[in-house]
Amino acid sequence: MSTTPPGPKGLPVVGNSYHYAQDPLRFMTAVRDTYGDIAQFTLGPEQAYMLTNPADIERVLVSDEGAYRKPQFQADTLGNLLGDGLLLSEGGTWKRERQRMQPAFLRSRLDDCAGLMAEYAAEMAAGWETGETIQVDIAMAKVTLKIITSAMMGVDLDDATIERVQESLQPVGDQFSPTIRGFLMPEWVPTREQREYRQSIDVLEDVLRDVLRDRQGPHADGPDMLSLLFGAQSESAEVDRELIRDEMMTMLLAGHDTTALTLTYTWHLLARHPEIEARLHDELDTVLGGEPPTSETVRQLDYTDRVLNEAMRLYPPVYTLFRTAKEPVDLGGYRLPQGSLLMLPQWAIHRDPRWYDDPDTFDPDRWKPTRRNERPSYAYFPFGAGPRSCIGKQLSLLEAKFIIGTVAQDYHLDLESSASFDFQPTLTLHPADPVEMSIRERQ
């Protein structure tokens, strides 16, 4: 069996890093279209293999997931940020943490959060004025950050603290933007970006210290994630203050960002497709009847579900995953060596014409059961898949439907900025420019 898949030729020294850093999304799409199921190229010092066949995605993330681990590139930077939190930990540590935190994400627990989701969404909408122009990406980040800190940490952060966190997240995200310098320069070099990154981490650390101080008083018990960690700390020496910090930082960064981006792209798409927005409004009027959403009624919003699925297909907040082979593996008809870096690009797979008719078209009806069942299962994986799929998937979708149900019953959001996106891919897929929308009451 061959060990050398085809792939694009690279430049001296930098390999394919230059073209990838220039436009990761275009690079992944071009490689998919040119080389098919598997292609190899170099990213900095790493030999990478991109997989675009859902059968291979299933092997890596599900059936043979034990043969793979999270990659080590950017290990120091991510490690300093997230430590042994659920996103980065491996083996026994990851299994223990997943089991400890799973109760915070059970359906019954999420139903208990319904009231606060509705409250924060209504509070946001009540602060808007007809004709006002808002930066919807910032607004969605703010409300989802409030919800995640309340639901998972049991704290209600004031607006000033929320703004401090939001201002600190930009340098953190920038640190993981694909650049030539980032691929080739050691992480310990004290660049301006590194200094800003570390200053931002210090701000986030201060916020988390305040949360821990407030929660370790007489009201530390509760059903949220932080209470579960406090309870585990009292029972096991394995759970120290540093591990609690790591899980809180992971939740602070990863727990709201993907939901905020999904909502941002959903509002943008609805504004560009008024006929789809009208169908969504009809469903909200029928199911909610002008009342605030509840955990029972939002689960009846089938068309809203399809709209969200289609938004995440077109604009997946997590646009690629990486894994490293712990042993030699067979994928795509090739024998790949131990240590191979594998790229699993949601962006390229979600838009592959082999799996989707008119893949660049916003079509929520492609998520009707009959059409959905015609596609391979792993042609769509916005939350990952398998044992290491996102623990907060159901929380994210429920939260998004509460916010859409609250806002879209009363308002249209009309697009004021560009109808097309330029992106800034970091750890997640952010719009490069502000997404400005104006508020208009529904008649």
Coordinates of C-alpha atoms in Angstrom, one line a residue:
M1 CA 0.0 0.0 0.0
S2 CA 1.4 3.4 -1.0
T3 CA 2.4 5.9 1.7
T4 CA 2.4 9.0 -0.5
P5 CA -0.9 10.6 -1.3
P6 CA -0.9 13.3 -4.0
G7 CA -0.9 17.0 -3.0
P8 CA 0.1 20.5 -3.9
K9 CA 3.7 21.4 -4.3
G10 CA 5.1 23.8 -1.7
L11 CA 7.6 26.6 -1.7
P12 CA 11.1 26.3 -0.5
V13 CA 11.4 26.5 3.4
V14 CA 7.7 27.4 4.0
G15 CA 6.2 24.5 2.0
N16 CA 2.4 25.1 1.7
S17 CA 2.2 27.3 4.7
Y18 CA 2.2 30.5 2.6
H19 CA -0.9 29.6 0.6
Y20 CA -2.7 28.1 3.6
A21 CA -2.1 31.3 5.7
Q22 CA -3.2 33.5 2.8
D23 CA -6.7 32.0 2.8
P24 CA -7.2 28.7 4.7
L25 CA -10.8 28.3 3.4
R26 CA -9.9 28.7 -0.3
F27 CA -6.8 26.5 0.2
M28 CA -8.9 23.6 1.7
T29 CA -11.5 23.9 -1.0
A30 CA -8.9 23.9 -3.8
V31 CA -7.1 20.9 -2.4
R32 CA -10.4 19.0 -2.0
D33 CA -11.4 19.8 -5.6
T34 CA -8.0 18.9 -7.0
Y35 CA -7.0 15.8 -5.0
G36 CA -10.2 14.3 -3.7
D37 CA -10.4 12.1 -0.6
I38 CA -6.9 12.5 0.7
A39 CA -4.0 14.9 0.0
Q40 CA -0.7 15.7 1.6
F41 CA 1.1 19.0 2.1
T42 CA 3.3 20.8 4.6
L43 CA 2.3 23.3 7.2
G44 CA 5.5 24.7 8.7
P45 CA 7.6 21.7 9.8
E46 CA 4.6 19.4 9.8
Q47 CA 3.6 16.9 7.1
A48 CA -0.2 17.1 7.0
Y49 CA -2.9 14.9 5.4
M50 CA -6.3 16.4 4.6
L51 CA -9.2 14.0 4.6
T52 CA -12.5 14.8 2.9
N53 CA -14.4 11.5 2.7
P54 CA -17.0 11.0 5.4
A55 CA -16.0 7.4 5.8
D56 CA -12.5 8.4 6.8
I57 CA -13.9 11.1 9.1
E58 CA -15.9 8.4 10.9
R59 CA -12.8 6.2 11.3
V60 CA -10.7 8.9 12.8
L61 CA -13.4 10.4 15.1
V62 CA -15.5 7.4 16.0
S63 CA -14.7 3.8 15.1
D64 CA -10.9 4.0 15.5
E65 CA -10.7 7.1 17.7
G66 CA -8.3 5.4 20.1
A67 CA -5.6 5.4 17.4
Y68 CA -5.5 9.2 17.4
R69 CA -4.9 12.0 19.8
K70 CA -5.1 15.8 19.8
P71 CA -2.0 17.3 18.0
Q72 CA 0.9 18.9 19.7
F73 CA 1.5 21.9 17.4
Q74 CA 0.8 25.1 19.3
A75 CA 0.9 23.0 22.4
D76 CA 2.6 25.5 24.6
T77 CA 0.3 28.4 23.6
L78 CA -2.9 26.4 23.9
G79 CA -1.6 24.6 27.0
N80 CA -0.9 27.9 28.8
L81 CA -4.5 29.0 27.9
L82 CA -6.6 25.9 28.6
G83 CA -4.3 23.6 30.6
D84 CA -5.8 20.2 31.3
G85 CA -9.4 21.4 30.5
L86 CA -11.7 19.1 28.6
L87 CA -10.8 20.4 25.2
L88 CA -7.1 19.5 25.5
S89 CA -6.7 16.7 28.0
E90 CA -6.1 13.1 26.9
G91 CA -6.6 9.6 28.2
G92 CA -7.7 9.0 31.8
T93 CA -7.7 12.7 32.7
W94 CA -10.1 13.4 29.8
K95 CA -12.4 10.5 30.7
R96 CA -12.6 11.5 34.3
E97 CA -13.4 15.1 33.5
R98 CA -16.0 14.2 30.9
Q99 CA -17.8 12.0 33.4
R100 CA -17.6 14.6 36.1
M101 CA -19.1 17.4 34.0
Q102 CA -21.6 15.3 32.0
P103 CA -24.4 15.9 34.6
A104 CA -24.2 19.7 34.0
F105 CA -25.3 19.0 30.3
L106 CA -28.1 16.5 30.9
R107 CA -31.5 17.4 29.3
S108 CA -33.1 17.9 32.8
R109 CA -30.3 20.3 33.8
L110 CA -30.6 22.2 30.5
D111 CA -34.3 22.6 31.1
D112 CA -33.5 24.2 34.4
C113 CA -31.6 26.8 32.5
A114 CA -34.5 27.7 30.3
G115 CA -35.6 30.6 32.4
L116 CA -32.2 32.3 32.4
M117 CA -31.9 31.8 28.6
A118 CA -35.2 33.5 28.1
E119 CA -34.4 36.2 30.6
Y120 CA -31.1 37.2 29.0
A121 CA -32.5 37.1 25.5
A122 CA -35.4 39.3 26.5
E123 CA -33.1 41.7 28.3
M124 CA -31.0 42.0 25.2
A125 CA -33.9 42.7 22.9
A126 CA -35.5 45.1 25.4
G127 CA -32.4 47.3 25.1
W128 CA -32.8 47.7 21.3
E129 CA -34.6 50.6 19.7
T130 CA -36.4 50.5 16.3
G131 CA -34.1 51.9 13.6
E132 CA -31.0 51.4 15.7
T133 CA -28.0 49.8 14.1
I134 CA -26.2 47.1 16.1
Q135 CA -23.1 45.1 15.6
V136 CA -24.8 41.8 15.8
D137 CA -21.7 39.7 16.2
I138 CA -20.8 41.6 19.4
A139 CA -24.4 41.5 20.6
M140 CA -24.6 37.7 20.2
A141 CA -21.2 37.2 21.9
K142 CA -22.4 39.3 24.9
V143 CA -25.6 37.5 25.4
T144 CA -24.2 34.0 25.0
L145 CA -21.3 34.9 27.3
K146 CA -23.8 35.9 30.0
I147 CA -25.8 32.7 29.5
I148 CA -22.8 30.4 29.7
T149 CA -21.3 32.0 32.8
S150 CA -24.7 31.9 34.6
A151 CA -25.6 28.4 33.5
M152 CA -22.2 26.8 33.9
M153 CA -20.5 28.9 36.7
G154 CA -23.5 30.1 38.6
V155 CA -22.5 33.8 38.4
D156 CA -24.2 36.9 36.9
L157 CA -21.3 39.0 35.4
D158 CA -22.0 42.7 35.2
D159 CA -21.7 44.5 31.9
A160 CA -18.3 46.0 32.7
T161 CA -16.8 42.5 33.3
I162 CA -18.5 41.1 30.2
E163 CA -16.9 43.9 28.2
R164 CA -13.4 43.2 29.8
V165 CA -13.8 39.6 28.8
Q166 CA -14.9 40.4 25.2
E167 CA -12.0 42.9 24.7
S168 CA -9.5 40.2 25.9
L169 CA -10.9 37.5 23.5
Q170 CA -9.7 39.4 20.4
P171 CA -5.9 39.1 21.1
V172 CA -6.5 35.5 22.3
G173 CA -8.1 34.6 19.0
D174 CA -5.5 36.5 16.9
Q175 CA -2.8 34.3 18.5
F176 CA -4.2 31.3 16.6
S177 CA -4.7 32.9 13.2
P178 CA -2.7 31.0 10.6
T179 CA 0.3 33.0 9.5
I180 CA 3.7 32.2 8.0
R181 CA 5.4 33.6 11.1
G182 CA 3.1 31.5 13.3
F183 CA 4.0 28.4 11.4
L184 CA 7.8 29.0 11.4
M185 CA 8.6 31.1 14.5
P186 CA 9.0 29.3 17.9
E187 CA 6.2 30.1 20.4
W188 CA 8.6 31.5 23.0
V189 CA 9.7 34.5 20.8
P190 CA 8.4 37.6 22.6
T191 CA 6.5 39.3 19.7
R192 CA 4.0 42.1 20.2
E193 CA 1.2 39.6 19.6
Q194 CA 2.6 37.3 22.2
R195 CA 2.7 40.1 24.7
E196 CA -0.9 41.2 24.0
Y197 CA -1.9 37.6 24.2
R198 CA -0.4 37.1 27.6
Q199 CA -1.9 40.4 28.9
S200 CA -5.3 39.2 27.7
I201 CA -4.9 35.9 29.6
D202 CA -4.0 37.9 32.7
V203 CA -7.3 39.7 32.4
L204 CA -9.3 36.5 32.0
E205 CA -7.4 34.9 34.9
D206 CA -8.5 37.9 37.1
V207 CA -12.1 37.4 36.1
L208 CA -12.0 33.7 36.9
R209 CA -10.3 34.4 40.3
D210 CA -13.2 36.7 41.2
V211 CA -15.7 34.1 40.2
L212 CA -13.9 31.4 42.3
R213 CA -13.8 33.8 45.2
D214 CA -17.5 34.6 45.0
R215 CA -18.5 31.0 44.5
Q216 CA -16.5 29.5 47.4
G217 CA -18.7 31.1 49.9
P218 CA -21.8 29.7 51.6
H219 CA -23.6 29.4 48.3
A220 CA -21.1 27.2 46.5
D221 CA -23.6 24.3 46.0
G222 CA -25.6 24.1 42.9
P223 CA -26.3 22.1 39.7
D224 CA -23.9 24.0 37.5
M225 CA -20.5 22.8 36.2
L226 CA -18.5 24.7 38.7
S227 CA -20.4 23.2 41.6
L228 CA -19.8 19.8 40.2
L229 CA -16.0 20.5 40.2
F230 CA -16.2 21.9 43.8
G231 CA -17.9 18.7 44.8
A232 CA -15.3 16.6 43.1
Q233 CA -12.5 18.6 44.7
S234 CA -13.9 17.7 48.2
E235 CA -13.9 14.0 47.3
S236 CA -10.7 13.6 45.3
A237 CA -7.1 14.9 45.4
E238 CA -7.2 14.7 41.6
V239 CA -9.3 17.9 41.4
D240 CA -7.2 20.8 42.5
R241 CA -7.7 24.6 42.0
E242 CA -5.6 24.6 38.8
L243 CA -7.8 22.0 37.2
I244 CA -10.9 23.9 38.1
R245 CA -9.3 27.0 36.6
D246 CA -8.6 25.0 33.4
E247 CA -12.1 23.9 33.0
M248 CA -13.5 27.4 33.7
M249 CA -11.2 28.9 31.1
T250 CA -12.2 26.2 28.6
M251 CA -15.9 27.0 29.2
L252 CA -15.3 30.7 29.1
L253 CA -13.7 30.6 25.7
A254 CA -15.2 27.6 24.0
G255 CA -18.6 27.7 25.7
H256 CA -20.1 30.8 24.1
D257 CA -18.0 31.5 21.0
T258 CA -19.4 28.9 18.6
T259 CA -23.0 29.7 19.6
A260 CA -22.5 33.4 19.1
L261 CA -21.0 32.8 15.7
T262 CA -23.8 30.4 14.7
L263 CA -26.3 33.1 15.6
T264 CA -24.4 35.8 13.8
Y265 CA -24.3 33.8 10.6
T266 CA -28.0 32.8 11.0
W267 CA -29.1 36.4 11.2
H268 CA -27.0 37.3 8.3
L269 CA -28.4 34.5 6.2
L270 CA -32.0 35.3 7.2
A271 CA -31.6 38.9 6.2
R272 CA -30.4 37.8 2.7
H273 CA -33.3 35.3 2.3
P274 CA -36.6 36.9 3.2
E275 CA -38.6 34.0 2.0
I276 CA -36.8 31.7 4.5
E277 CA -37.1 34.3 7.3
A278 CA -40.9 34.5 6.6
R279 CA -41.2 30.7 7.0
L280 CA -39.3 30.9 10.3
H281 CA -41.6 33.7 11.5
D282 CA -44.6 31.6 10.6
E283 CA -43.3 28.8 12.7
L284 CA -42.5 31.0 15.7
D285 CA -46.0 32.6 15.5
T286 CA -47.7 29.2 15.4
V287 CA -45.6 27.4 18.1
L288 CA -44.9 30.3 20.5
G289 CA -48.0 32.3 19.8
G290 CA -46.4 35.6 21.0
E291 CA -45.4 34.0 24.3
P292 CA -41.8 33.8 25.6
P293 CA -40.1 30.5 24.6
T294 CA -39.9 27.6 27.0
S295 CA -37.9 24.4 27.0
E296 CA -41.0 22.6 25.8
T297 CA -41.9 25.0 23.0
V298 CA -38.4 25.5 21.6
R299 CA -38.1 21.8 21.0
Q300 CA -41.1 22.0 18.7
L301 CA -39.3 24.5 16.4
D302 CA -38.4 22.1 13.6
Y303 CA -37.9 24.6 10.9
T304 CA -35.7 26.7 13.2
D305 CA -33.6 23.6 13.7
R306 CA -33.2 23.2 10.0
V307 CA -32.2 26.9 9.6
L308 CA -29.5 26.5 12.3
N309 CA -28.2 23.3 10.8
E310 CA -27.9 24.9 7.4
A311 CA -26.2 28.0 8.9
M312 CA -23.6 25.7 10.5
R313 CA -23.1 23.8 7.3
L314 CA -22.4 26.9 5.3
Y315 CA -20.4 28.7 8.0
P316 CA -19.2 26.1 10.5
P317 CA -17.8 28.0 13.5
V318 CA -15.2 25.2 13.9
Y319 CA -14.0 25.1 10.3
T320 CA -11.4 22.3 10.7
L321 CA -10.2 19.7 13.2
F322 CA -6.8 18.1 13.6
R323 CA -5.7 14.8 14.9
T324 CA -2.4 13.0 15.2
A325 CA -2.0 9.3 14.4
K326 CA -0.5 7.4 17.5
E327 CA 0.4 4.5 15.2
P328 CA 0.5 3.7 11.5
V329 CA -3.0 3.9 10.0
D330 CA -4.8 3.1 6.8
L331 CA -6.8 6.0 5.4
G332 CA -8.0 6.8 1.9
G333 CA -6.2 3.9 0.4
Y334 CA -2.8 4.9 1.9
R335 CA -0.7 3.7 4.8
L336 CA 0.1 6.8 6.8
P337 CA 3.0 6.7 9.3
Q338 CA 2.8 7.1 13.0
G339 CA 2.8 10.8 14.0
S340 CA 0.9 11.9 10.8
L341 CA -1.0 15.2 11.3
L342 CA -4.5 14.8 9.9
M343 CA -6.7 17.7 8.9
L344 CA -10.5 17.1 9.0
P345 CA -12.0 20.3 7.4
Q346 CA -15.6 20.9 8.1
W347 CA -15.5 23.9 5.7
A348 CA -14.5 21.7 2.7
I349 CA -16.7 18.7 3.6
H350 CA -19.8 20.7 4.4
R351 CA -19.6 22.3 0.9
D352 CA -18.6 19.3 -1.1
P353 CA -20.8 18.8 -4.2
R354 CA -20.5 15.1 -3.8
W355 CA -22.6 15.3 -0.7
Y356 CA -24.7 18.4 -1.2
D357 CA -26.7 19.7 -4.3
D358 CA -26.0 23.3 -4.9
P359 CA -23.6 23.4 -1.9
D360 CA -23.2 27.2 -1.8
T361 CA -27.0 27.7 -1.6
F362 CA -28.8 28.4 1.7
D363 CA -31.4 25.7 1.8
P364 CA -32.8 24.6 5.2
D365 CA -35.0 22.0 3.6
R366 CA -32.0 19.9 2.8
W367 CA -32.3 18.9 6.5
K368 CA -35.7 17.3 6.1
P369 CA -35.3 13.6 7.1
T370 CA -35.7 12.2 3.6
R371 CA -33.0 14.4 2.1
R372 CA -30.7 14.2 5.2
N373 CA -30.8 10.4 5.1
E374 CA -29.5 10.4 1.5
R375 CA -26.1 11.8 2.7
P376 CA -23.3 10.0 4.6
S377 CA -23.6 10.6 8.3
Y378 CA -20.2 12.3 8.6
A379 CA -20.6 14.7 5.7
Y380 CA -21.7 17.1 8.5
F381 CA -20.0 17.4 11.9
P382 CA -20.1 21.0 13.2
F383 CA -19.6 19.8 16.8
G384 CA -17.1 17.1 16.0
A385 CA -18.2 13.4 16.4
G386 CA -17.6 10.4 18.5
P387 CA -16.5 10.3 22.2
R388 CA -14.8 13.7 21.9
S389 CA -17.7 15.5 20.3
C390 CA -18.6 18.8 21.9
I391 CA -20.1 18.2 25.4
G392 CA -22.1 21.5 25.0
K393 CA -23.8 20.7 21.7
Q394 CA -27.3 20.5 23.2
L395 CA -26.8 23.5 25.3
S396 CA -25.6 25.5 22.3
L397 CA -28.6 24.5 20.1
L398 CA -31.1 25.1 22.9
E399 CA -29.6 28.5 23.6
A400 CA -29.6 29.5 20.0
K401 CA -33.3 28.6 19.6
F402 CA -34.2 30.6 22.7
I403 CA -32.5 33.7 21.4
I404 CA -34.0 33.3 17.9
G405 CA -37.4 32.7 19.3
T406 CA -37.2 35.7 21.5
V407 CA -35.8 38.2 19.0
A408 CA -37.5 37.0 15.8
Q409 CA -41.0 37.1 17.3
D410 CA -40.8 40.9 17.5
Y411 CA -38.0 42.0 15.1
H412 CA -36.5 41.8 11.7
L413 CA -32.7 42.3 11.6
D414 CA -31.9 44.1 8.3
L415 CA -28.4 43.8 6.9
E416 CA -26.4 47.1 6.8
S417 CA -23.0 45.7 6.1
S418 CA -21.7 43.7 3.2
A419 CA -23.9 40.8 1.9
S420 CA -20.7 38.7 1.5
F421 CA -18.2 37.7 4.2
D422 CA -14.5 38.0 4.5
F423 CA -13.4 35.7 7.3
Q424 CA -10.7 35.8 9.9
P425 CA -10.1 32.1 10.7
T426 CA -8.6 31.8 14.2
L427 CA -9.5 28.9 16.5
T428 CA -12.9 29.5 15.1
L429 CA -14.3 31.1 12.0
H430 CA -14.9 34.8 12.7
P431 CA -16.1 37.5 10.3
A432 CA -13.2 39.8 9.4
D433 CA -15.4 42.9 9.6
P434 CA -18.2 44.0 11.9
V435 CA -21.6 42.6 11.0
E436 CA -23.9 45.6 11.2
M437 CA -27.7 45.1 11.2
S438 CA -30.6 47.5 11.9
I439 CA -33.6 46.8 14.1
R440 CA -37.0 46.8 12.5
E441 CA -40.2 45.8 14.3
R442 CA -42.4 43.1 12.7
Q443 CA -45.8 44.4 11.6

